[in-house]
Coordinates of C-alpha atoms in Angstrom, one line a residue:
M1 CA -25.4 -3.4 -1.8
T2 CA -25.9 -1.7 1.5
V3 CA -23.0 0.5 2.7
Q4 CA -22.7 1.7 6.2
P5 CA -20.1 3.5 8.3
L6 CA -18.4 1.5 11.0
A7 CA -19.8 2.0 14.5
R8 CA -17.5 3.7 17.0
P9 CA -17.4 2.7 20.7
H10 CA -18.2 5.2 23.4
G11 CA -15.4 7.1 25.0
R12 CA -13.4 7.7 21.8
P13 CA -12.3 11.2 21.0
A14 CA -14.4 13.2 18.5
P15 CA -13.1 12.7 14.9
H16 CA -11.4 15.5 13.1
P17 CA -13.9 17.6 11.3
S18 CA -12.3 16.9 7.9
K19 CA -12.1 13.1 8.5
L20 CA -14.1 10.9 6.1
E21 CA -15.2 7.8 8.0
T22 CA -14.7 4.4 6.4
L23 CA -17.5 2.9 4.4
L24 CA -17.6 -0.9 4.1
P25 CA -20.1 -3.2 2.5
E26 CA -22.1 -5.5 4.8
R27 CA -20.4 -8.9 5.2
T28 CA -22.2 -11.3 2.9
T29 CA -21.4 -14.6 1.3
A30 CA -21.4 -13.0 -2.1
Q31 CA -18.0 -12.9 -3.8
P32 CA -16.3 -10.8 -4.7
A33 CA -17.4 -8.0 -2.5
T34 CA -17.5 -4.5 -4.1
I35 CA -15.4 -1.7 -2.7
P36 CA -17.7 1.3 -2.0
Q37 CA -17.1 4.5 -3.9
R38 CA -17.9 7.9 -2.5
A39 CA -20.8 9.9 -3.8
T40 CA -18.7 12.4 -5.7
V41 CA -15.2 12.3 -7.3
E42 CA -14.1 15.1 -4.9
E43 CA -15.0 12.9 -1.9
E44 CA -13.3 9.9 -3.4
R45 CA -10.2 11.9 -4.0
L46 CA -10.2 13.2 -0.4
H47 CA -10.8 9.7 0.9
R48 CA -7.8 8.3 -1.0
K49 CA -5.6 11.2 0.1
Q50 CA -6.5 10.9 3.7
R51 CA -5.6 7.2 3.7
L52 CA -2.5 7.9 1.8
A53 CA -1.3 10.4 4.4
A54 CA -2.1 7.9 7.1
G55 CA -0.2 5.2 5.2
Y56 CA 2.9 7.3 5.3
R57 CA 2.4 7.9 9.0
L58 CA 2.1 4.1 9.5
F59 CA 5.3 3.5 7.6
A60 CA 7.1 5.9 9.9
R61 CA 5.7 4.2 13.0
N62 CA 6.9 0.9 11.7
G63 CA 10.4 2.1 10.8
F64 CA 9.9 1.9 7.1
D65 CA 11.6 5.3 6.6
M66 CA 15.2 4.4 5.9
G67 CA 16.8 7.5 4.4
G68 CA 13.5 8.7 3.2
A69 CA 13.4 5.8 0.7
G70 CA 10.1 4.4 -0.3
H71 CA 6.8 5.7 -1.6
I72 CA 3.1 5.1 -1.6
T73 CA 0.9 6.3 -4.5
A74 CA -2.8 6.6 -5.1
R75 CA -4.4 7.0 -8.5
D76 CA -6.6 10.0 -8.9
P77 CA -10.3 9.0 -9.3
E78 CA -11.0 11.7 -11.9
F79 CA -7.7 11.6 -13.9
P80 CA -6.5 8.0 -14.0
D81 CA -3.3 8.9 -15.7
Q82 CA -2.2 10.9 -12.6
F83 CA -1.4 9.8 -9.1
W84 CA -0.8 11.4 -5.7
V85 CA 2.5 10.9 -4.0
N86 CA 4.6 12.5 -1.2
P87 CA 7.1 15.3 -1.9
A88 CA 10.7 14.1 -1.5
G89 CA 12.5 15.4 1.6
V90 CA 9.5 15.4 4.0
H91 CA 9.7 12.8 6.7
F92 CA 6.9 10.2 6.5
S93 CA 5.8 11.1 10.0
R94 CA 5.0 14.6 8.9
I95 CA 3.1 14.0 5.7
T96 CA -0.3 15.7 5.6
V97 CA -3.1 15.6 3.1
S98 CA -2.1 19.0 1.8
D99 CA 1.5 17.9 1.4
L100 CA 0.6 15.3 -1.2
M101 CA 1.2 16.3 -4.8
L102 CA -0.4 15.2 -8.0
V103 CA 1.9 13.9 -10.7
S104 CA 1.2 12.8 -14.3
H105 CA 2.5 9.6 -15.9
E106 CA 4.9 11.9 -17.8
G107 CA 6.5 13.2 -14.6
E108 CA 4.8 16.6 -14.5
I109 CA 3.8 18.0 -11.1
V110 CA 0.2 18.9 -11.9
Q111 CA -0.7 20.1 -8.4
P112 CA 2.2 20.9 -6.0
P113 CA 2.1 20.5 -2.3
A114 CA 0.6 23.3 -0.3
H115 CA 3.7 23.9 2.0
A116 CA 6.6 21.6 1.1
K117 CA 8.9 22.1 -1.8
P118 CA 7.6 20.4 -4.9
R119 CA 10.3 17.8 -5.2
L120 CA 9.5 14.6 -7.0
N121 CA 11.3 11.4 -6.0
R122 CA 12.7 10.1 -9.3
A123 CA 12.5 6.5 -8.2
A124 CA 8.9 6.9 -7.2
F125 CA 8.0 8.3 -10.6
A126 CA 10.1 5.7 -12.5
I127 CA 8.4 2.7 -10.7
H128 CA 4.9 3.9 -9.9
S129 CA 4.1 5.6 -13.2
E130 CA 4.8 2.4 -15.1
L131 CA 2.9 0.3 -12.5
H132 CA -0.2 2.5 -12.9
K133 CA 0.1 2.4 -16.7
A134 CA 0.4 -1.4 -16.8
R135 CA -2.3 -2.1 -14.2
P136 CA -5.4 0.1 -14.7
D137 CA -7.1 -1.9 -11.9
V138 CA -4.5 -0.8 -9.4
V139 CA -5.4 2.2 -7.3
A140 CA -2.5 2.2 -4.9
A141 CA 1.1 0.9 -4.8
A142 CA 3.4 0.8 -1.8
H143 CA 7.2 0.3 -1.6
S144 CA 9.9 0.9 1.0
H145 CA 13.3 -0.3 2.2
S146 CA 12.0 -2.0 5.4
L147 CA 14.5 -4.2 7.2
H148 CA 13.1 -7.7 6.9
G149 CA 11.8 -7.1 3.4
K150 CA 15.4 -6.1 2.3
A151 CA 16.9 -9.0 4.2
W152 CA 14.5 -11.5 2.6
S153 CA 14.9 -10.0 -0.9
A154 CA 18.7 -10.7 -0.7
L155 CA 17.9 -14.5 -0.8
G156 CA 16.2 -14.2 -4.2
R157 CA 13.3 -16.4 -3.2
L158 CA 9.5 -16.3 -3.0
L159 CA 7.9 -16.6 0.4
D160 CA 6.7 -20.0 1.5
P161 CA 3.2 -20.6 3.0
I162 CA 4.6 -21.4 6.5
T163 CA 2.0 -19.4 8.5
Q164 CA -1.7 -18.5 8.1
D165 CA -0.7 -14.9 7.5
S166 CA 2.1 -15.5 4.9
A167 CA -0.3 -17.8 3.0
A168 CA -2.2 -14.6 1.9
F169 CA 0.6 -14.2 -0.6
Y170 CA 0.7 -17.8 -1.8
D171 CA 0.8 -18.1 -5.6
D172 CA 0.1 -14.3 -5.8
H173 CA 3.5 -12.6 -5.6
A174 CA 6.5 -12.5 -7.9
L175 CA 10.3 -12.1 -7.8
F176 CA 12.1 -9.4 -9.8
T177 CA 15.8 -10.4 -10.2
E178 CA 17.2 -7.7 -12.4
F179 CA 18.5 -5.3 -9.8
S180 CA 20.7 -2.7 -11.6
G181 CA 21.1 0.1 -9.1
V182 CA 18.7 2.8 -8.0
V183 CA 15.6 2.9 -10.2
L184 CA 15.8 6.2 -12.0
D185 CA 14.7 5.2 -15.5
T186 CA 11.1 4.3 -16.5
S187 CA 12.5 1.3 -18.5
E188 CA 13.3 -0.3 -15.1
G189 CA 9.8 0.5 -13.9
E190 CA 8.4 -1.3 -17.0
K191 CA 10.4 -4.4 -16.1
I192 CA 9.1 -4.4 -12.5
A193 CA 5.6 -4.0 -13.7
E194 CA 6.1 -6.9 -16.1
A195 CA 7.4 -9.1 -13.3
L196 CA 4.5 -8.1 -11.1
G197 CA 2.0 -9.1 -13.7
H198 CA -1.5 -9.6 -12.3
R199 CA -0.3 -10.3 -8.8
K200 CA -0.6 -8.3 -5.6
A201 CA 3.1 -8.1 -4.7
V202 CA 6.6 -8.4 -5.9
I203 CA 9.9 -9.0 -4.1
L204 CA 12.6 -6.8 -5.7
Q205 CA 15.8 -8.8 -5.3
N206 CA 18.5 -6.9 -3.4
H207 CA 16.0 -4.0 -2.9
G208 CA 12.8 -4.7 -1.0
L209 CA 9.1 -5.2 -1.3
L210 CA 6.3 -3.7 -3.4
T211 CA 2.6 -4.3 -3.0
V212 CA -0.5 -3.1 -5.0
A213 CA -4.2 -3.1 -4.5
H214 CA -7.5 -1.7 -5.6
S215 CA -7.5 0.6 -2.6
V216 CA -5.0 2.6 -0.6
E217 CA -6.0 0.7 2.5
A218 CA -5.3 -2.8 1.1
A219 CA -2.0 -1.7 -0.5
V220 CA -0.7 -0.4 2.8
W221 CA -2.0 -3.4 4.8
R222 CA -0.4 -5.8 2.3
Y223 CA 2.9 -4.1 2.7
L224 CA 2.7 -4.4 6.5
A225 CA 1.7 -8.0 6.2
M226 CA 4.4 -8.9 3.7
E227 CA 7.1 -7.3 5.8
N228 CA 5.8 -9.4 8.7
A229 CA 5.8 -12.5 6.6
C230 CA 9.4 -11.9 5.7
Q231 CA 10.4 -11.5 9.3
A232 CA 8.5 -14.7 10.3
Q233 CA 10.2 -16.8 7.7
L234 CA 13.7 -15.4 8.5
L235 CA 13.1 -16.2 12.2
A236 CA 11.7 -19.7 11.4
E237 CA 14.5 -20.7 9.1
A238 CA 17.1 -19.4 11.6
A239 CA 15.5 -21.7 14.2
G240 CA 15.3 -24.9 12.0
Q241 CA 13.6 -26.7 9.2
T242 CA 10.2 -25.1 8.3
R243 CA 7.1 -27.1 7.3
P244 CA 5.2 -25.3 4.6
M245 CA 1.5 -26.0 4.0
Q246 CA 0.4 -28.4 1.4
H247 CA -0.6 -26.7 -1.9
H248 CA -4.4 -27.2 -1.5
I249 CA -4.3 -25.9 2.1
A250 CA -2.2 -22.9 1.1
K251 CA -4.5 -22.1 -1.8
L252 CA -7.6 -22.3 0.5
T253 CA -5.9 -20.1 3.1
A254 CA -4.8 -17.6 0.5
G255 CA -8.4 -17.2 -0.5
Q256 CA -9.5 -16.6 3.1
M257 CA -6.6 -14.2 4.0
G258 CA -5.7 -12.4 0.9
S259 CA -8.8 -10.6 -0.3
E260 CA -9.1 -6.9 -1.0
I261 CA -12.0 -6.4 1.4
G262 CA -10.0 -8.3 4.0
G263 CA -7.1 -5.9 3.6
I264 CA -9.4 -2.9 4.0
Y265 CA -10.8 -4.4 7.3
A266 CA -7.3 -5.1 8.5
F267 CA -6.2 -1.6 7.8
E268 CA -9.1 0.0 9.7
P269 CA -7.8 -0.4 13.3
Y270 CA -4.5 1.2 12.2
W271 CA -6.4 4.0 10.5
D272 CA -8.4 4.7 13.7
V273 CA -5.3 4.9 15.9
V274 CA -3.1 7.1 13.6
S275 CA -6.0 9.4 12.6
E276 CA -7.0 10.0 16.3
E277 CA -3.4 10.3 17.7
E278 CA -2.1 12.4 14.8
P279 CA -5.0 14.5 13.6
D280 CA -2.5 17.0 12.0
L281 CA -2.4 14.5 9.1
F282 CA -5.7 16.0 7.9
D283 CA -4.1 19.5 7.5

């Protein structure tokens, strides 16, 4: 497999000296495509942490920061039973690479943030520790209390394949119906992980959305896309009767729109904008 950095057009500002550029495989007809790994575990760790900090910035830009609720995690490439997460109490728009802290599946803060107080969001630990345990293939998971995701979750339904974009989740997302208050116990996290199963996303009834992926980029993109799909269906159903795709068309479109590599490509323009406009994220 040949891996190459994405080309940058002329006139763009010079990248931050700490920024690791994106590596993507050449587009081929071979399926499934392999996600490139960095040359060393230290580089891979930094790559994940940079995209994780950018993911929080993107959540802030999109208004997914209601009361500081929500969390994105990235599994450590060297220690798979540990994950990187934001410290509670720091606004998503101010998360930096050095602010991220490393947490074990037992809830121990292995590496505290450089500047922020080492406060662990209990809900983040209860949900994400169990997800990472149950799904060794998952590198990243994203959850927030975004407006349209919350509104759609209150209906207790899966999304319909009513648009090309929403079809990316067709037959590949689940519904968790056992809401019992703020998730503070790992037993609730176990139930969410069980409901998610092998899928890429789960709608938490009366709560919100949660997406997972084999990369930070795809997990964040899937959250953005699922929130958009919820908004589209809410608008469409408010306007009248929707006309979902037929099963075979929805399955075909899901294969075209829902791949991991597709999610990484979709994330790239957002990464470029936020990393250039907010270079302090690399601090």
